Amino acid sequence: AVKAYDCLFPTMTAAYAKSAKGDASGYANWRRYSKLAYVSATHGSRYVQNYANASAKAYGNYEDAGTFPAGAKLAKDSFMVNAKGEVSVGPLFMMEKMQAGFNPDSGDWRYTMVMPNGAVAGTTNGEGSANVEFCIGCHIAVAPEQDSVMLLPEEYRVK
């Protein structure tokens, strides 16, 4: 997974940078909180890495992160490996904490999914919002204890 991710990283960042979503190219400069790519069943059993911007630095406190401020952004880039061992870029999953009242059903998080061709598949309260409703459904399961933020498995966490 480490070699595949390292090899695919430039391709992933170039693919996501085609998006009109500015953070789709900037996430790679945020702090990475996963030691290596790991399989996320909730993200289609893809390999993912976890990133957070400076406003979301509390993410590194994991269970003790508390409530995130507006402007906190988290991202998971992804890749897949098929049965033949071929590796390909997967979607970029992003969430941004918005001002109170943005969307109470999502805990005021805006979810966005950027496809490998740079197309935005959907964003909460925006175009294609139905395509990211599943994000809210999963993430709300850890609200309010974790402010709707899923945590990566302990063995993959950067301390």
PDB file of C-alpha atoms in Angstrom:
ATOM      1  CA  ALA A   1       0.000   0.000   0.000  1.00  0.00           C
ATOM      2  CA  VAL A   2       2.859   2.391   0.815  1.00  0.00           C
ATOM      3  CA  LYS A   3       4.571   1.884  -2.538  1.00  0.00           C
ATOM      4  CA  ALA A   4       1.297   2.081  -4.443  1.00  0.00           C
ATOM      5  CA  TYR A   5       0.300   5.302  -2.694  1.00  0.00           C
ATOM      6  CA  ASP A   6       3.698   6.927  -3.178  1.00  0.00           C
ATOM      7  CA  CYS A   7       3.664   5.998  -6.853  1.00  0.00           C
ATOM      8  CA  LEU A   8       0.067   7.143  -7.389  1.00  0.00           C
ATOM      9  CA  PHE A   9       0.191  10.332  -5.311  1.00  0.00           C
ATOM     10  CA  PRO A  10       1.309  12.676  -8.139  1.00  0.00           C
ATOM     11  CA  THR A  11      -1.396  11.212 -10.397  1.00  0.00           C
ATOM     12  CA  MET A  12      -4.046  11.632  -7.681  1.00  0.00           C
ATOM     13  CA  THR A  13      -3.178  15.229  -6.932  1.00  0.00           C
ATOM     14  CA  ALA A  14      -3.091  16.097 -10.647  1.00  0.00           C
ATOM     15  CA  ALA A  15      -6.462  14.412 -11.168  1.00  0.00           C
ATOM     16  CA  TYR A  16      -8.165  16.212  -8.278  1.00  0.00           C
ATOM     17  CA  ALA A  17      -6.567  19.529  -9.274  1.00  0.00           C
ATOM     18  CA  LYS A  18      -8.735  19.477 -12.419  1.00  0.00           C
ATOM     19  CA  SER A  19     -11.669  20.236 -10.144  1.00  0.00           C
ATOM     20  CA  ALA A  20     -13.129  23.693  -9.703  1.00  0.00           C
ATOM     21  CA  LYS A  21     -13.077  22.916  -5.975  1.00  0.00           C
ATOM     22  CA  GLY A  22      -9.937  24.769  -4.843  1.00  0.00           C
ATOM     23  CA  ASP A  23      -9.176  22.538  -1.882  1.00  0.00           C
ATOM     24  CA  ALA A  24      -9.091  19.527  -4.172  1.00  0.00           C
ATOM     25  CA  SER A  25      -5.578  20.518  -5.162  1.00  0.00           C
ATOM     26  CA  GLY A  26      -4.518  22.153  -1.894  1.00  0.00           C
ATOM     27  CA  TYR A  27      -5.269  19.267   0.471  1.00  0.00           C
ATOM     28  CA  ALA A  28      -1.917  17.669  -0.311  1.00  0.00           C
ATOM     29  CA  ASN A  29      -0.219  20.534   1.552  1.00  0.00           C
ATOM     30  CA  TRP A  30      -2.223  19.897   4.716  1.00  0.00           C
ATOM     31  CA  ARG A  31      -0.924  17.709   7.525  1.00  0.00           C
ATOM     32  CA  ARG A  32      -1.375  14.004   6.952  1.00  0.00           C
ATOM     33  CA  TYR A  33      -2.615  12.116  10.010  1.00  0.00           C
ATOM     34  CA  SER A  34      -2.340   8.561   8.703  1.00  0.00           C
ATOM     35  CA  LYS A  35       0.984   6.750   8.707  1.00  0.00           C
ATOM     36  CA  LEU A  36       0.103   4.899   5.529  1.00  0.00           C
ATOM     37  CA  ALA A  37      -2.834   4.148   3.280  1.00  0.00           C
ATOM     38  CA  TYR A  38      -5.370   1.806   4.855  1.00  0.00           C
ATOM     39  CA  VAL A  39      -8.579   0.186   3.645  1.00  0.00           C
ATOM     40  CA  SER A  40     -11.711   2.133   4.570  1.00  0.00           C
ATOM     41  CA  ALA A  41     -14.832  -0.016   4.326  1.00  0.00           C
ATOM     42  CA  THR A  42     -17.013   3.091   4.593  1.00  0.00           C
ATOM     43  CA  HIS A  43     -15.316   4.597   1.535  1.00  0.00           C
ATOM     44  CA  GLY A  44     -15.952   1.698  -0.808  1.00  0.00           C
ATOM     45  CA  SER A  45     -13.148  -0.498   0.586  1.00  0.00           C
ATOM     46  CA  ARG A  46     -10.668   1.860  -1.024  1.00  0.00           C
ATOM     47  CA  TYR A  47      -7.253   2.684   0.350  1.00  0.00           C
ATOM     48  CA  VAL A  48      -7.328   6.161   1.918  1.00  0.00           C
ATOM     49  CA  GLN A  49      -5.078   8.669   3.663  1.00  0.00           C
ATOM     50  CA  ASN A  50      -6.364  11.310   6.116  1.00  0.00           C
ATOM     51  CA  TYR A  51      -5.473  15.023   5.851  1.00  0.00           C
ATOM     52  CA  ALA A  52      -6.571  18.075   7.855  1.00  0.00           C
ATOM     53  CA  ASN A  53      -6.004  21.785   7.343  1.00  0.00           C
ATOM     54  CA  ALA A  54      -4.586  24.050  10.075  1.00  0.00           C
ATOM     55  CA  SER A  55      -8.082  24.931  11.329  1.00  0.00           C
ATOM     56  CA  ALA A  56      -8.679  21.222  11.918  1.00  0.00           C
ATOM     57  CA  LYS A  57      -5.403  20.551  13.742  1.00  0.00           C
ATOM     58  CA  ALA A  58      -7.394  19.216  16.716  1.00  0.00           C
ATOM     59  CA  TYR A  59      -8.042  16.172  14.511  1.00  0.00           C
ATOM     60  CA  GLY A  60      -4.690  14.889  15.783  1.00  0.00           C
ATOM     61  CA  ASN A  61      -6.181  14.684  19.272  1.00  0.00           C
ATOM     62  CA  TYR A  62      -8.497  12.007  17.858  1.00  0.00           C
ATOM     63  CA  GLU A  63     -11.139  11.082  20.486  1.00  0.00           C
ATOM     64  CA  ASP A  64     -10.300  14.268  22.395  1.00  0.00           C
ATOM     65  CA  ALA A  65     -10.607  16.586  19.369  1.00  0.00           C
ATOM     66  CA  GLY A  66     -13.832  18.207  20.576  1.00  0.00           C
ATOM     67  CA  THR A  67     -15.969  20.395  18.335  1.00  0.00           C
ATOM     68  CA  PHE A  68     -14.313  21.732  15.206  1.00  0.00           C
ATOM     69  CA  PRO A  69     -14.471  25.421  14.277  1.00  0.00           C
ATOM     70  CA  ALA A  70     -15.985  26.737  11.065  1.00  0.00           C
ATOM     71  CA  GLY A  71     -13.288  26.499   8.404  1.00  0.00           C
ATOM     72  CA  ALA A  72     -11.945  23.141   9.614  1.00  0.00           C
ATOM     73  CA  LYS A  73     -11.391  20.909   6.579  1.00  0.00           C
ATOM     74  CA  LEU A  74     -10.660  17.209   6.331  1.00  0.00           C
ATOM     75  CA  ALA A  75      -9.828  15.199   3.228  1.00  0.00           C
ATOM     76  CA  LYS A  76      -9.329  11.579   2.269  1.00  0.00           C
ATOM     77  CA  ASP A  77      -7.746  10.809  -1.055  1.00  0.00           C
ATOM     78  CA  SER A  78      -8.230   7.268  -2.272  1.00  0.00           C
ATOM     79  CA  PHE A  79      -7.148   4.564  -4.629  1.00  0.00           C
ATOM     80  CA  MET A  80      -8.381   1.123  -5.558  1.00  0.00           C
ATOM     81  CA  VAL A  81      -6.729  -2.163  -6.401  1.00  0.00           C
ATOM     82  CA  ASN A  82      -8.732  -4.538  -8.593  1.00  0.00           C
ATOM     83  CA  ALA A  83      -8.607  -8.354  -8.619  1.00  0.00           C
ATOM     84  CA  LYS A  84      -5.820  -8.248 -11.228  1.00  0.00           C
ATOM     85  CA  GLY A  85      -3.684  -6.051  -8.949  1.00  0.00           C
ATOM     86  CA  GLU A  86      -4.170  -2.957 -11.101  1.00  0.00           C
ATOM     87  CA  VAL A  87      -4.167   0.303  -9.169  1.00  0.00           C
ATOM     88  CA  SER A  88      -6.348   3.303 -10.010  1.00  0.00           C
ATOM     89  CA  VAL A  89      -7.238   6.670  -8.523  1.00  0.00           C
ATOM     90  CA  GLY A  90     -10.456   6.827  -6.512  1.00  0.00           C
ATOM     91  CA  PRO A  91     -12.521   9.810  -5.359  1.00  0.00           C
ATOM     92  CA  LEU A  92     -11.342  12.544  -3.035  1.00  0.00           C
ATOM     93  CA  PHE A  93     -13.672  12.772  -0.030  1.00  0.00           C
ATOM     94  CA  MET A  94     -13.778  16.161   1.682  1.00  0.00           C
ATOM     95  CA  MET A  95     -15.647  17.695   4.591  1.00  0.00           C
ATOM     96  CA  GLU A  96     -15.671  21.287   5.772  1.00  0.00           C
ATOM     97  CA  LYS A  97     -17.199  22.627   8.977  1.00  0.00           C
ATOM     98  CA  MET A  98     -19.507  25.491   8.091  1.00  0.00           C
ATOM     99  CA  GLN A  99     -21.150  28.211  10.173  1.00  0.00           C
ATOM    100  CA  ALA A 100     -23.908  27.118  12.564  1.00  0.00           C
ATOM    101  CA  GLY A 101     -27.187  26.685  10.707  1.00  0.00           C
ATOM    102  CA  PHE A 102     -25.620  25.626   7.380  1.00  0.00           C
ATOM    103  CA  ASN A 103     -27.161  22.163   7.577  1.00  0.00           C
ATOM    104  CA  PRO A 104     -28.256  20.938  11.018  1.00  0.00           C
ATOM    105  CA  ASP A 105     -28.794  17.410   9.631  1.00  0.00           C
ATOM    106  CA  SER A 106     -25.070  17.163   8.825  1.00  0.00           C
ATOM    107  CA  GLY A 107     -23.859  18.799  12.033  1.00  0.00           C
ATOM    108  CA  ASP A 108     -23.075  21.820   9.822  1.00  0.00           C
ATOM    109  CA  TRP A 109     -20.501  19.876   7.814  1.00  0.00           C
ATOM    110  CA  ARG A 110     -20.369  20.263   4.041  1.00  0.00           C
ATOM    111  CA  TYR A 111     -19.387  17.037   2.288  1.00  0.00           C
ATOM    112  CA  THR A 112     -17.908  17.047  -1.204  1.00  0.00           C
ATOM    113  CA  MET A 113     -16.807  14.157  -3.404  1.00  0.00           C
ATOM    114  CA  VAL A 114     -14.387  14.879  -6.256  1.00  0.00           C
ATOM    115  CA  MET A 115     -14.027  12.185  -8.874  1.00  0.00           C
ATOM    116  CA  PRO A 116     -10.687  11.170 -10.448  1.00  0.00           C
ATOM    117  CA  ASN A 117     -11.469  13.245 -13.547  1.00  0.00           C
ATOM    118  CA  GLY A 118     -11.918  16.379 -11.400  1.00  0.00           C
ATOM    119  CA  ALA A 119     -15.720  16.387 -11.643  1.00  0.00           C
ATOM    120  CA  VAL A 120     -17.533  17.182  -8.409  1.00  0.00           C
ATOM    121  CA  ALA A 121     -19.988  14.326  -7.882  1.00  0.00           C
ATOM    122  CA  GLY A 122     -21.818  16.261  -5.206  1.00  0.00           C
ATOM    123  CA  THR A 123     -21.612  18.734  -2.364  1.00  0.00           C
ATOM    124  CA  THR A 124     -23.930  19.231   0.601  1.00  0.00           C
ATOM    125  CA  ASN A 125     -26.509  21.977  -0.078  1.00  0.00           C
ATOM    126  CA  GLY A 126     -25.141  22.277  -3.598  1.00  0.00           C
ATOM    127  CA  GLU A 127     -25.204  20.604  -6.967  1.00  0.00           C
ATOM    128  CA  GLY A 128     -25.472  16.825  -6.702  1.00  0.00           C
ATOM    129  CA  SER A 129     -26.171  16.991  -2.964  1.00  0.00           C
ATOM    130  CA  ALA A 130     -28.097  13.702  -3.134  1.00  0.00           C
ATOM    131  CA  ASN A 131     -24.826  12.030  -4.166  1.00  0.00           C
ATOM    132  CA  VAL A 132     -23.224  12.828  -0.787  1.00  0.00           C
ATOM    133  CA  GLU A 133     -26.221  12.139   1.468  1.00  0.00           C
ATOM    134  CA  PHE A 134     -24.630   8.796   2.352  1.00  0.00           C
ATOM    135  CA  CYS A 135     -21.757  10.739   3.953  1.00  0.00           C
ATOM    136  CA  ILE A 136     -24.142  12.388   6.391  1.00  0.00           C
ATOM    137  CA  GLY A 137     -25.772   9.033   7.135  1.00  0.00           C
ATOM    138  CA  CYS A 138     -22.483   7.479   8.240  1.00  0.00           C
ATOM    139  CA  HIS A 139     -20.889  10.468   9.932  1.00  0.00           C
ATOM    140  CA  ILE A 140     -23.932  11.406  12.001  1.00  0.00           C
ATOM    141  CA  ALA A 141     -23.458   8.084  13.817  1.00  0.00           C
ATOM    142  CA  VAL A 142     -20.519   9.622  15.723  1.00  0.00           C
ATOM    143  CA  ALA A 143     -22.217  12.931  16.492  1.00  0.00           C
ATOM    144  CA  PRO A 144     -22.084  14.598  18.952  1.00  0.00           C
ATOM    145  CA  GLU A 145     -19.271  12.613  20.632  1.00  0.00           C
ATOM    146  CA  GLN A 146     -16.842  13.200  17.754  1.00  0.00           C
ATOM    147  CA  ASP A 147     -18.513  16.129  15.964  1.00  0.00           C
ATOM    148  CA  SER A 148     -19.430  13.765  13.090  1.00  0.00           C
ATOM    149  CA  VAL A 149     -15.742  13.062  12.418  1.00  0.00           C
ATOM    150  CA  MET A 150     -14.781   9.454  11.786  1.00  0.00           C
ATOM    151  CA  LEU A 151     -11.404   8.530  13.199  1.00  0.00           C
ATOM    152  CA  LEU A 152      -8.866   6.357  11.498  1.00  0.00           C
ATOM    153  CA  PRO A 153      -7.870   3.057  13.112  1.00  0.00           C
ATOM    154  CA  GLU A 154      -5.367   3.518  15.957  1.00  0.00           C
ATOM    155  CA  GLU A 155      -2.626   1.496  14.269  1.00  0.00           C
ATOM    156  CA  TYR A 156      -2.522   3.992  11.377  1.00  0.00           C
ATOM    157  CA  ARG A 157      -2.566   7.196  13.411  1.00  0.00           C
ATOM    158  CA  VAL A 158       0.260   9.710  13.425  1.00  0.00           C
ATOM    159  CA  LYS A 159       0.899  10.627  17.028  1.00  0.00           C
TER     160      LYS A 159
END
